[in-house]
């Protein structure tokens, strides 16, 4: 009896867990109000739509398909068609929030795409909504160009440190920007690898990062380093990329560089070309020899006939 | 039932003529062939979609049939080369039958491949753009070579017979003319005999590695992929040993019909059936051994993919075909042929027909079920993609290849004596001498 009880409890527990997992994902994806009301920092243009289209193809198409064609991947939960009404009735802020943070199988693009890129995507998705009127851009965060910060990136190859200083230039006077959040990435083959998150500049407008160990670089250890000012700091979105020789030097040999079974015909292994051609050649020389032998039978027969006719 | 030297030539050349019966038989075959070619014309026009092959099972009846044809053609090598070279005298009246079967199956095997092509006009691309690393290119090479060698092995020992035949046969004139040309002025001089003997020897040795290669490479078309059921290191010998079983069955069927229709009881005797039966048991036991390896070893480990595959062929929807092939193609013949009564011509014919059918089904079981169990789950496809179901058109096209084989065998066995005449004469001479002493 006790056993049955514990079994029932177990089943109950499992079904509860099941219920919660289901409900977690099928639950409405709500966006915090302040995020929902957020608007793009610029007016959508043909250019931003084009940029968004390129980004969409690289990052979104594999699941969402081509907007308007409803050819999205068959997944659960369904990714849906971004041109559909379900998507278009979201606010710009909702879309931006969902792209930024992701949920479940929808990836987070916070670290992969810049804020501007993400807004470009929103502008692309909106291009499928004919009646769309863009809300007035809220440019409060985009301060006047004079206040936009600039960055310099320096590295110390001995100490393996990277130093970023953020400053504004006004009337030829440099003033450090204090407390600005700088995001810091290493460019990898697919996307950018974030290194440390949310560090802020000190009094002198400087952040120092130790460069992580074991980062694979090119043949001389060069690695592309990206520093980006977080726009919400209010000093624009300055971005700087430099090559630093701090990675582990790595020789990249293409998989198709050498002769191999999986390579193209002209890069077949030598042993294979040799054994194939020599075997085929050997067999065919033998066959030609046999053909010549048959000819010889004929020649002998002709001679024999001549001899016979001479005798008679 | 002995035969004398003088009888041999007249006995063996007697069937070389087209009588009414054979013309009717060929007519039936031709009509059937045209019906099947009509099916092929539909496939040419509509594409491979008219066959049951789909995205998952893309190698269906056609490729199974190809493997079977290549397998059946291997018998020429076993009979003439292996048994001939080790000095088995009793096979001499059977070598030409084996060669005709080998040539017919090998020649049509190439056509079977074309039947599996949606764009057959692109066949030359296989040679022009083939990758030397691909077993498909090796297969094409080796099948072509094997056809040539088989044709030569049929032709060379025929030369003395042709020279003899042009004197014995009086009509039709055209056939006599063909004999005259093909006999390349054979006068039976010692120098000519030396050439024949030497060339035969070379070809008999050459055909052994080529024949092993043809079927081993065919097995590599499968075994060089990591798919369940094909991912096996013993596929080469497994195919070769199975090929001998199928080939012997074909030869026994042909032996029976030639013996009956051509009245060759004196030359193809019960002893030949008895010996063929023993040979069949031997190769079947070797094949059984490879079968045990092929199924017991993965069945013992039962990795996930193998488990699904084995379950399907042992007890699943392919089980009926699998057990038919295993029982009638191997186990039952091995057991029955232990009894002398079963090694007589008629019981042998029945067993050979069963083995022949079972061998074809076995190729189907090797080719098709594996593709129904891909590693990645099959999703979002129409239901007819899941289980392979051959269509009528496909069946008709496959039938056409068999009709072609039958036509080649019929024509060759009518144009030329199916038993080497000079070899039988040699034998008769030896017997007579033995009798005198």
PDB file of N, CA and C in Angstrom, chain A residues 37-42 135-142:
ATOM      1  N   UNK A  37       7.851  50.358 -24.159  1.00  0.00           N
ATOM      2  CA  UNK A  37       7.617  51.714 -24.665  1.00  0.00           C
ATOM      3  C   UNK A  37       8.825  52.297 -25.376  1.00  0.00           C
ATOM      4  N   UNK A  38       9.922  51.590 -25.294  1.00  0.00           N
ATOM      5  CA  UNK A  38      11.159  52.081 -25.890  1.00  0.00           C
ATOM      6  C   UNK A  38      10.985  52.269 -27.409  1.00  0.00           C
ATOM      7  N   UNK A  39      11.593  53.324 -27.921  1.00  0.00           N
ATOM      8  CA  UNK A  39      11.509  53.517 -29.370  1.00  0.00           C
ATOM      9  C   UNK A  39      12.911  53.538 -29.951  1.00  0.00           C
ATOM     10  N   UNK A  40      12.970  53.376 -31.270  1.00  0.00           N
ATOM     11  CA  UNK A  40      14.263  53.335 -31.949  1.00  0.00           C
ATOM     12  C   UNK A  40      14.947  54.692 -31.831  1.00  0.00           C
ATOM     13  N   UNK A  41      16.273  54.711 -31.748  1.00  0.00           N
ATOM     14  CA  UNK A  41      16.977  55.988 -31.608  1.00  0.00           C
ATOM     15  C   UNK A  41      17.153  56.709 -32.948  1.00  0.00           C
ATOM     16  N   UNK A  42      16.631  56.123 -34.012  1.00  0.00           N
ATOM     17  CA  UNK A  42      16.771  56.800 -35.316  1.00  0.00           C
ATOM     18  C   UNK A  42      15.529  56.501 -36.156  1.00  0.00           C
ATOM     19  N   UNK A 135       6.887  55.548 -34.359  1.00  0.00           N
ATOM     20  CA  UNK A 135       6.799  56.575 -33.309  1.00  0.00           C
ATOM     21  C   UNK A 135       8.037  57.484 -33.351  1.00  0.00           C
ATOM     22  N   UNK A 136       7.825  58.708 -32.958  1.00  0.00           N
ATOM     23  CA  UNK A 136       8.919  59.698 -32.949  1.00  0.00           C
ATOM     24  C   UNK A 136      10.125  59.127 -32.208  1.00  0.00           C
ATOM     25  N   UNK A 137      11.314  59.109 -32.856  1.00  0.00           N
ATOM     26  CA  UNK A 137      12.480  58.576 -32.143  1.00  0.00           C
ATOM     27  C   UNK A 137      12.753  59.372 -30.882  1.00  0.00           C
ATOM     28  N   UNK A 138      13.027  58.646 -29.861  1.00  0.00           N
ATOM     29  CA  UNK A 138      13.300  59.275 -28.571  1.00  0.00           C
ATOM     30  C   UNK A 138      14.807  59.458 -28.494  1.00  0.00           C
ATOM     31  N   UNK A 139      15.253  60.658 -28.864  1.00  0.00           N
ATOM     32  CA  UNK A 139      16.694  60.837 -29.030  1.00  0.00           C
ATOM     33  C   UNK A 139      17.403  61.287 -27.767  1.00  0.00           C
ATOM     34  N   UNK A 140      16.705  61.182 -26.678  1.00  0.00           N
ATOM     35  CA  UNK A 140      17.308  61.633 -25.429  1.00  0.00           C
ATOM     36  C   UNK A 140      18.645  60.955 -25.186  1.00  0.00           C
ATOM     37  N   UNK A 141      18.718  59.675 -25.506  1.00  0.00           N
ATOM     38  CA  UNK A 141      19.970  58.979 -25.226  1.00  0.00           C
ATOM     39  C   UNK A 141      21.045  59.346 -26.244  1.00  0.00           C
ATOM     40  N   UNK A 142      20.559  59.766 -27.415  1.00  0.00           N
ATOM     41  CA  UNK A 142      21.533  60.150 -28.426  1.00  0.00           C
ATOM     42  C   UNK A 142      21.853  61.612 -28.218  1.00  0.00           C
TER      43      UNK A 142
END
